Short mmCIF file of C-alpha atoms in Angstrom, two decimals:
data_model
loop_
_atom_site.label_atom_id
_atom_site.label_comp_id
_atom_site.label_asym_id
_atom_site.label_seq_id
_atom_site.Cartn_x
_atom_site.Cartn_y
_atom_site.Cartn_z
CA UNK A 1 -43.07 -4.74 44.65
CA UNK A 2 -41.57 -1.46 44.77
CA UNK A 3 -40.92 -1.45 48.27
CA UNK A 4 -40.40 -5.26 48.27
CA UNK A 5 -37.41 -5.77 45.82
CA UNK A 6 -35.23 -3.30 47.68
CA UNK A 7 -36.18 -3.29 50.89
CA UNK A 8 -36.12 -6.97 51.88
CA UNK A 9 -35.70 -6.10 55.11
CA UNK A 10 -39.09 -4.96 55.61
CA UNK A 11 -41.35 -7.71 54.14
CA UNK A 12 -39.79 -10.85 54.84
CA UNK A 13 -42.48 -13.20 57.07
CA UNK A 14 -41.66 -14.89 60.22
CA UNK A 15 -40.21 -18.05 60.73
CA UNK A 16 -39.35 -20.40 63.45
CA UNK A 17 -35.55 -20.84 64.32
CA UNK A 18 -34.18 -23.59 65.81
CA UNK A 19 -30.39 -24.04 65.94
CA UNK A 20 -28.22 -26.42 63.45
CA UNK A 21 -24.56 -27.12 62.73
CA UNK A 22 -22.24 -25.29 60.82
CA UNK A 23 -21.92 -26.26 57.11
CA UNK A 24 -19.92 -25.53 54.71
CA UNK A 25 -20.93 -27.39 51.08
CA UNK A 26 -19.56 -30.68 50.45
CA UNK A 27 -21.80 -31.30 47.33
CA UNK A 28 -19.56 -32.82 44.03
CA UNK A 29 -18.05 -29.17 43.50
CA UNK A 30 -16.86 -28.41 47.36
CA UNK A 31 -13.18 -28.60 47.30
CA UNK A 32 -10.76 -30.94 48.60
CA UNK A 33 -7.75 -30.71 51.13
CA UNK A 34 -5.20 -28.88 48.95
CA UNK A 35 -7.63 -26.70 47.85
CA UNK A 36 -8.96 -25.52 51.17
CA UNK A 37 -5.61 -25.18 52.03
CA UNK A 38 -5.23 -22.44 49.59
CA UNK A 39 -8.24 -21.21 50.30
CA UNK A 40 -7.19 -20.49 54.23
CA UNK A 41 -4.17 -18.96 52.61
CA UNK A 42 -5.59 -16.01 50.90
CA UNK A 43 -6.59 -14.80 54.88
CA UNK A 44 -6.85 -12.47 56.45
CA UNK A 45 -9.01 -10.31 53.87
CA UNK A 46 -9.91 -6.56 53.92
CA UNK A 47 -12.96 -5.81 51.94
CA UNK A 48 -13.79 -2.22 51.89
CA UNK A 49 -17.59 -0.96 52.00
CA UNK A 50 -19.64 1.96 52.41
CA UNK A 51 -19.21 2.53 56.29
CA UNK A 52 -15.36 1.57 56.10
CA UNK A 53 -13.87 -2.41 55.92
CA UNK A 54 -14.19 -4.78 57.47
CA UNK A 55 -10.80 -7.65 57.84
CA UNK A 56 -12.18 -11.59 58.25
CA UNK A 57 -8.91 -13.33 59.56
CA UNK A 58 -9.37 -16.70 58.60
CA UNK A 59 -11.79 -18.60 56.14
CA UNK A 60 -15.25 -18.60 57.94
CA UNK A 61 -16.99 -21.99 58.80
CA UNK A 62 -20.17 -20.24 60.09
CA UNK A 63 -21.57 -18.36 57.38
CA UNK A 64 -24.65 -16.25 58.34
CA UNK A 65 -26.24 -13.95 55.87
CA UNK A 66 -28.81 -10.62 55.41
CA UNK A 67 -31.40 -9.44 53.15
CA UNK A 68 -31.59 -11.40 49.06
CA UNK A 69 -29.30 -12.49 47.21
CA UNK A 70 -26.45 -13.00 49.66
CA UNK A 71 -27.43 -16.33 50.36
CA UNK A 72 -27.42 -17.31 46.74
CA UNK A 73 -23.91 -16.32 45.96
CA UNK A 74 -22.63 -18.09 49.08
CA UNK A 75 -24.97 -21.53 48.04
CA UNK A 76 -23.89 -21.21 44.33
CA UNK A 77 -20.41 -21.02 45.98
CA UNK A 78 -20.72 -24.29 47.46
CA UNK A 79 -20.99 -22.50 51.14
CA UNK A 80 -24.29 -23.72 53.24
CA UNK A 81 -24.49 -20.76 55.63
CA UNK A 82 -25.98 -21.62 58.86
CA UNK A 83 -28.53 -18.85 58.80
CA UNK A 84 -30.63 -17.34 55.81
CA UNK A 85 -33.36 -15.11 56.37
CA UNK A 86 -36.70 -16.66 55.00
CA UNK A 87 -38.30 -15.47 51.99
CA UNK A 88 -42.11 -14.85 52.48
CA UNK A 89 -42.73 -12.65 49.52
CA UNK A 90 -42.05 -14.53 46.35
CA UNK A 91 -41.31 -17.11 48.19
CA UNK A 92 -42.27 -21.16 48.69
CA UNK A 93 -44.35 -23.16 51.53
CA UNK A 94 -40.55 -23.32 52.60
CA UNK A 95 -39.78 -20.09 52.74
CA UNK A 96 -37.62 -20.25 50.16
CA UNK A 97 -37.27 -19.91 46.18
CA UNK A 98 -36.79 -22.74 43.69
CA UNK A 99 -33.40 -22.22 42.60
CA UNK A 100 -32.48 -21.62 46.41
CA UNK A 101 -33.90 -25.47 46.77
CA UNK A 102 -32.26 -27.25 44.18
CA UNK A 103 -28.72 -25.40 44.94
CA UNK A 104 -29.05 -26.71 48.17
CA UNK A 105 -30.25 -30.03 47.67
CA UNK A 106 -26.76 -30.53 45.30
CA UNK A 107 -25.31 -29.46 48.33
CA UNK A 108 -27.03 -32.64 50.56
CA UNK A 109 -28.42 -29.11 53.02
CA UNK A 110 -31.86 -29.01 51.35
CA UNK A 111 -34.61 -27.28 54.06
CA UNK A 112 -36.01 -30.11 55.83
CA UNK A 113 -32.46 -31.73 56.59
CA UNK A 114 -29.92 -31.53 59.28
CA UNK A 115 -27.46 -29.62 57.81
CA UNK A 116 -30.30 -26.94 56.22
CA UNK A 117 -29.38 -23.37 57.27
CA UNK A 118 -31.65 -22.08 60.06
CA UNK A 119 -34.13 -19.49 58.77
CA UNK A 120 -34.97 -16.38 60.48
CA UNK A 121 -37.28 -13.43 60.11
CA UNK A 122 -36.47 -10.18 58.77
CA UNK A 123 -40.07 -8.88 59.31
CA UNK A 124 -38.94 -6.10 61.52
CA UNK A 125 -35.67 -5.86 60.30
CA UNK A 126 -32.24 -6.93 60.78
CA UNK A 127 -32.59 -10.09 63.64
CA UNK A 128 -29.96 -8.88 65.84
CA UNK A 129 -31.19 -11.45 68.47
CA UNK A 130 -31.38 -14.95 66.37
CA UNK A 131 -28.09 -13.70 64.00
CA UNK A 132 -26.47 -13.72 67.49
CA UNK A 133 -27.65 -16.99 68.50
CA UNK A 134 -26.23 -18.83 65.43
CA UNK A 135 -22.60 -17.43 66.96
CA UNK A 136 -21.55 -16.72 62.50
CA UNK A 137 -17.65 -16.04 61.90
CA UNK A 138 -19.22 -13.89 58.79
CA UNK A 139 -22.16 -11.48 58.13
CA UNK A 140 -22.57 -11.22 54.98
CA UNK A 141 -25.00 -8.17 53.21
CA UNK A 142 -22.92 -7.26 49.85
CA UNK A 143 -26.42 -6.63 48.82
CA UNK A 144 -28.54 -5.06 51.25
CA UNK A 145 -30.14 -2.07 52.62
CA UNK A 146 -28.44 -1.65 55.87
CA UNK A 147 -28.06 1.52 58.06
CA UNK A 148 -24.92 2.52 59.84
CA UNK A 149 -26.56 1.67 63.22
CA UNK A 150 -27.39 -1.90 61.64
CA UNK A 151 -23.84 -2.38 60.45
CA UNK A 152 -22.29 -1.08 63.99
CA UNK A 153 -24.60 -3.49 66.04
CA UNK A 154 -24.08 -7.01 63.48
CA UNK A 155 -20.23 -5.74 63.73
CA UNK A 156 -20.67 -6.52 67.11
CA UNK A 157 -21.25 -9.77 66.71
CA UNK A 158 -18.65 -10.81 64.02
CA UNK A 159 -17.12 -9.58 60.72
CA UNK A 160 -19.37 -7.53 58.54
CA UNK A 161 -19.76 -7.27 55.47
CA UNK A 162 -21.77 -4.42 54.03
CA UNK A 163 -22.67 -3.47 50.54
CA UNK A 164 -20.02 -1.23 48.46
CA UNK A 165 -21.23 2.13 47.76
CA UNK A 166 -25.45 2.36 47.31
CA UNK A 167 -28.10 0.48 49.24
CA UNK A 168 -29.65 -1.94 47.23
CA UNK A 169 -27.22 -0.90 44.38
CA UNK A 170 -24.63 -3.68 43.82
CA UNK A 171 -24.84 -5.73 41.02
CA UNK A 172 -24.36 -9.32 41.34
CA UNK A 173 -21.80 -9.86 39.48
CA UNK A 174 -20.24 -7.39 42.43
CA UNK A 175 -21.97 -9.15 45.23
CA UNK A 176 -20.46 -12.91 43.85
CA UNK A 177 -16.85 -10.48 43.62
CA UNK A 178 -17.22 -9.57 46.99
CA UNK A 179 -18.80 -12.72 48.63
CA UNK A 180 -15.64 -14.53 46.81
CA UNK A 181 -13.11 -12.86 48.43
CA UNK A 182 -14.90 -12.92 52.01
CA UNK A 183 -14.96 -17.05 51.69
CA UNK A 184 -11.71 -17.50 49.91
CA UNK A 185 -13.36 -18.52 46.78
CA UNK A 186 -12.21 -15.70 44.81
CA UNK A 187 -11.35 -18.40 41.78
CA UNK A 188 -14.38 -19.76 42.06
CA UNK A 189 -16.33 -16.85 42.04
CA UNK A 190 -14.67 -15.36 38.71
CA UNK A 191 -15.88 -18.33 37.11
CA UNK A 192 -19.20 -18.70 38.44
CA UNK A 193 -20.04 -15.02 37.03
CA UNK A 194 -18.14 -15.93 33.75
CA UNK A 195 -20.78 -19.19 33.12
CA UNK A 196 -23.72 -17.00 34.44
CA UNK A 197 -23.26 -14.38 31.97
CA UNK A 198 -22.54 -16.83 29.52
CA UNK A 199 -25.70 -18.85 30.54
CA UNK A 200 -27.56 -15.48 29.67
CA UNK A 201 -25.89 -14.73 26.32
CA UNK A 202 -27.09 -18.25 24.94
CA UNK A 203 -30.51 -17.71 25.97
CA UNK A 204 -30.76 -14.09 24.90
CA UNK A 205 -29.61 -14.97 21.49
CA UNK A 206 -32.69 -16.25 20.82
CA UNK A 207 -34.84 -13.19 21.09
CA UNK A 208 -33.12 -10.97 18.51
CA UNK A 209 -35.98 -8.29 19.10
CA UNK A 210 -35.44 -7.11 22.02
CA UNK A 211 -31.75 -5.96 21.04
CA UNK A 212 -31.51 -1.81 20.95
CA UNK A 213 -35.23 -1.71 22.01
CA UNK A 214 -35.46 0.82 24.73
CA UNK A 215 -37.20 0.42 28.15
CA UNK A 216 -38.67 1.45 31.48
CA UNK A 217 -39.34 -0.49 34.37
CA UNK A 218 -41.06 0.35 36.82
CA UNK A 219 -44.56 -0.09 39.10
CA UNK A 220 -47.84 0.91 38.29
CA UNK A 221 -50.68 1.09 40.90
CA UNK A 222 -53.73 2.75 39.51
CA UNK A 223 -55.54 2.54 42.31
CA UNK A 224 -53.21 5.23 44.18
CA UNK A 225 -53.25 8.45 42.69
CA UNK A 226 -49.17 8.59 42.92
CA UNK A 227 -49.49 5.10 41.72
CA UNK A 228 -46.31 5.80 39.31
CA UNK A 229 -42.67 4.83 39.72
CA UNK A 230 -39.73 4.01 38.20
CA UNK A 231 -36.23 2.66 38.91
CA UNK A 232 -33.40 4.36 37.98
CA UNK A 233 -30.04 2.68 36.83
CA UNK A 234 -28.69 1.76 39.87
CA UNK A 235 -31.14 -1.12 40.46
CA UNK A 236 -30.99 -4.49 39.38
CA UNK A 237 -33.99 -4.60 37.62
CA UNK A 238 -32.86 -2.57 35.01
CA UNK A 239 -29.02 -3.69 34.67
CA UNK A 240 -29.99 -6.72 33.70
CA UNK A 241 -32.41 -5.47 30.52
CA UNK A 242 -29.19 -3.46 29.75
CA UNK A 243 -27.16 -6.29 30.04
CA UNK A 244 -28.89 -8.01 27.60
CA UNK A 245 -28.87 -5.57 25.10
CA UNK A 246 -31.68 -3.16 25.67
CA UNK A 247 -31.51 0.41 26.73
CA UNK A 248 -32.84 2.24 29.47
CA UNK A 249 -35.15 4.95 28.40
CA UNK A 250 -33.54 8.72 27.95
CA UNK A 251 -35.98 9.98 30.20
CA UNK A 252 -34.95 7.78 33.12
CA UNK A 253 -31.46 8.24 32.07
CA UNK A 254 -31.03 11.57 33.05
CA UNK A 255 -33.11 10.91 36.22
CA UNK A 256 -30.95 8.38 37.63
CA UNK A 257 -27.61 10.76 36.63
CA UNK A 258 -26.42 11.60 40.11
CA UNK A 259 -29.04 9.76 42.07
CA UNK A 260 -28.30 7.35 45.30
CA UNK A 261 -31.96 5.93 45.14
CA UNK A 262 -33.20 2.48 43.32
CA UNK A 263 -36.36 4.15 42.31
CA UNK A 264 -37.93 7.46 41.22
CA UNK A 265 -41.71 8.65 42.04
CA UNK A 266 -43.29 9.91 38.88
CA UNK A 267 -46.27 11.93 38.64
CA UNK A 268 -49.59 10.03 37.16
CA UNK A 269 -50.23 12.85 35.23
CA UNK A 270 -47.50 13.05 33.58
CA UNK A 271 -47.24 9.70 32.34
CA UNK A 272 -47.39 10.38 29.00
CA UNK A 273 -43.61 11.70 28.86
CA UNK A 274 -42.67 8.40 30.35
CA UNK A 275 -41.14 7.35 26.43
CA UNK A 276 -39.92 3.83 25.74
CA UNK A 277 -40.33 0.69 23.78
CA UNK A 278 -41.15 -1.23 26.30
CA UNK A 279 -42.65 -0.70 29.95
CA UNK A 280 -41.82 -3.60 32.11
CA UNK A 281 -44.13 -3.90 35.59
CA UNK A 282 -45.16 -5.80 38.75
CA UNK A 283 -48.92 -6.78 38.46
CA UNK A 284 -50.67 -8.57 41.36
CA UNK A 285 -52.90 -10.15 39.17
CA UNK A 286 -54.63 -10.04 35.68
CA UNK A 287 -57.29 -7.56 36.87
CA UNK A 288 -54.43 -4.99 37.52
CA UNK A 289 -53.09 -5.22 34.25
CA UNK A 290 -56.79 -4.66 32.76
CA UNK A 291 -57.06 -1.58 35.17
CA UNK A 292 -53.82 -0.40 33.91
CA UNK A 293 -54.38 0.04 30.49
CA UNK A 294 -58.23 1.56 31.05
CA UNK A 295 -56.73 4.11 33.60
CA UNK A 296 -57.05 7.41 31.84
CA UNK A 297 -53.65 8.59 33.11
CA UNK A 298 -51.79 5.33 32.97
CA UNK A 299 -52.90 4.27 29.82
CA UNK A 300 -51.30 7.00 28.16
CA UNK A 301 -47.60 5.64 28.54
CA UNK A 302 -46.63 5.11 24.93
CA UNK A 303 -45.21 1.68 25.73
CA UNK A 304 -48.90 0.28 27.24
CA UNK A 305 -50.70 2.16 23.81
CA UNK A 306 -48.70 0.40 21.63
CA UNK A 307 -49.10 -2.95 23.22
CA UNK A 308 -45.37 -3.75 24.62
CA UNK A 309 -46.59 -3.94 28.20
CA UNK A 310 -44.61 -6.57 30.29
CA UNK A 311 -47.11 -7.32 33.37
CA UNK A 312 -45.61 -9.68 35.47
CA UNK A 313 -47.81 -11.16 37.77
CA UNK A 314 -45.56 -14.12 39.08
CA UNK A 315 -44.39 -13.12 42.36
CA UNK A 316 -41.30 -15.80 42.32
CA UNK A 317 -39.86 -14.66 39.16
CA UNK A 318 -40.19 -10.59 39.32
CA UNK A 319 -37.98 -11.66 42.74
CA UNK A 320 -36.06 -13.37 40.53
CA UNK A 321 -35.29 -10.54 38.29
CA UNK A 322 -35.16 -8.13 41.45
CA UNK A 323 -33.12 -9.54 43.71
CA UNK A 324 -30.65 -11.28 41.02
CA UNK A 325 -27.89 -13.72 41.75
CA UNK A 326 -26.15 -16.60 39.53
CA UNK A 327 -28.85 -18.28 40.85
CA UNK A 328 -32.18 -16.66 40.32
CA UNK A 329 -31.14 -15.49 36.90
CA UNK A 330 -30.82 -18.61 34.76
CA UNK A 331 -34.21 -20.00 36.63
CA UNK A 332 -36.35 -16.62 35.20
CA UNK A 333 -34.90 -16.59 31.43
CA UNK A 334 -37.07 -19.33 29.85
CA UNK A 335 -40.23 -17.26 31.43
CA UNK A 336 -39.11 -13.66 31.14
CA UNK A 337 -37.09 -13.94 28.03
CA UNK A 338 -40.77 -15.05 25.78
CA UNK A 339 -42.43 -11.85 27.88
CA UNK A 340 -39.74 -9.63 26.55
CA UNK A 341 -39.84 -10.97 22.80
CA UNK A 342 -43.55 -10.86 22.94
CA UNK A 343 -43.44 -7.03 23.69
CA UNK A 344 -40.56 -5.93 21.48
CA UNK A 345 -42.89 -7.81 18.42
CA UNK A 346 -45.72 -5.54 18.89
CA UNK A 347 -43.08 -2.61 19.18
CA UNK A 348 -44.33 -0.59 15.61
#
């Protein structure tokens, strides 16, 4: 999962692409005349990145989109793009995630219909080939991984829109920002980030224990010798247990302080100094979990001694919690949230 939650571009299965008509959603929130009208008038839009900016000169139609969570913030926009890459891991028979499904079906574009985005794989990276094919007026990658070259060559084929600073680093309350202003729904994305954090407060408020507890998350393998890492505080995974009142653990505090990566290797045997409240994990399965806590090295981590070991071994919502969006978010509290509480109680 390590590899998987930030570089999406490397795991995602195959999937067959056939072509479909452009879509933007018409569902009971799409807006009406006047208001696409205003829409068109915020254009043209600069929207400044890592490798420079990038100007869209009209409201695009043909919405195409790269790596996680990018689709999500254009769906819970209202915007069907007409090409998603497909999720294989965490992922559905469809190739897709739950919350992806029912967004979409509000939006009459669920997979299986006419006006469903094509999918396309991302199994050997960025599909220069079938991106070009669905002939997008956007490119959309606010969250993503990509490399200059990979920005250069989708620039090629329309307006691109690359992620701000960091690879894998933008939080999605900066990804719906940014994915706003590229659709002209700006308005719309303000509020959509105001109810999703607002979503979250209500259903954190019921698990006053895990306020002020501190944490690491990270990914244990004790099968590999390295089998230890951790991610720092520019990933995802753990702004959102700061967001919701916990605190990342000193020790990968002053890692992350200057860092540009998502995650940090840490030596096995010195997993004892990795101090926290809570450790938070990927599992595969059950068995792993076991194995973790009777490795000699690993089971030294305070956090696993003590009992407040989060082992998640539910593919669909550690992607949830990975790759976040105002979509994936609300879908993982009423799981993760009882995980979290369950580990701050046996905090002593």
């Amino acid at each position: 999962m390590l590899k998987t939650a930030g570089k999406a571009t490397a795991i995602l299965a195959a999937a067959a692409l056939s072509l479909t008509a452009c879509s933007t959603g018409t569902g009971a929130s799409a807006p009406g005349a006047a208001a696409s009208q205003s829409a068109s008038s915020q254009f043209p839009v600069t929207i400044k990145h890592a490798f420079g900016q990038t100007t869209i000169k009209t409201q695009p139609q043909r919405v195409v989109t790269v790596s996680w969570v990018n689709d999500d913030v254009a769906i819970a926009l209202g915007v069907v793009p007409v090409g998603v890459p497909k999720n294989d891991w965490g992922g559905n028979g469809k190739g897709s995630t739950p919350w992806k499904d029912a967004a979409l079906e509000t939006l009459g574009a669920g997979f299986g219909t006419d006006k469903a985005p094509v999918q396309f794989s991302e199994a050997d990276g960025i599909n220069f080939t079938e991106i070009a094919k669905l002939n997008p007026d956007v490119i959309l990658g606010a969250y993503s991984g990509l490399s200059e070259e990979d920005y250069q060559k989708l620039s090629q084929i329309a307006p691109m829109v690359a992620y701000p600073e960091l690879a894998y680093g933008t939080s999605w309350q900066e990804s719906t920002s940014i994915i706003g202003k590229a659709l002209g729904k700006q308005t719309e994305a303000a509020k959509l980030i105001s109810d999703t954090e607002a979503t979250i407060r209500d259903k954190v408020a019921g698990y006053p224990q895990i306020q002020g507890k501190s944490y690491i998350y990270g990914n244990l393998e004790p099968a590999k010798g390295d089998g230890v890492n951790v991610y720092t505080a520019n990933d995802n995974r753990p702004r959102f247990l700061s967001a919701i009142g916990m605190k990342l653990a000193p020790v990968v505090e002053e890692k992350s302080k200057g860092s540009k990566e998502f995650f940090l290797p840490w030596s096995a045997e010195k997993a004892n100094e990795l101090e926290s409240d809570i450790f938070v994990t990927w599992v595969p399965d059950t068995k792993a979990t076991e194995a973790i806590k009777a490795d000699p090295l690993l089971g030294q981590i305070p956090a696993i001694k003590s009992g407040a070991l989060v082992a998640d071994s539910d593919n669909t919502l550690t992607l949830s919690i990975s790759a976040s969006s105002p979509l994936s978010l609300p879908w993982s509290l009423d799981t993760f949230l009882p995980q979290l509480g369950k580990a701050a109680d046996a905090v002593k």
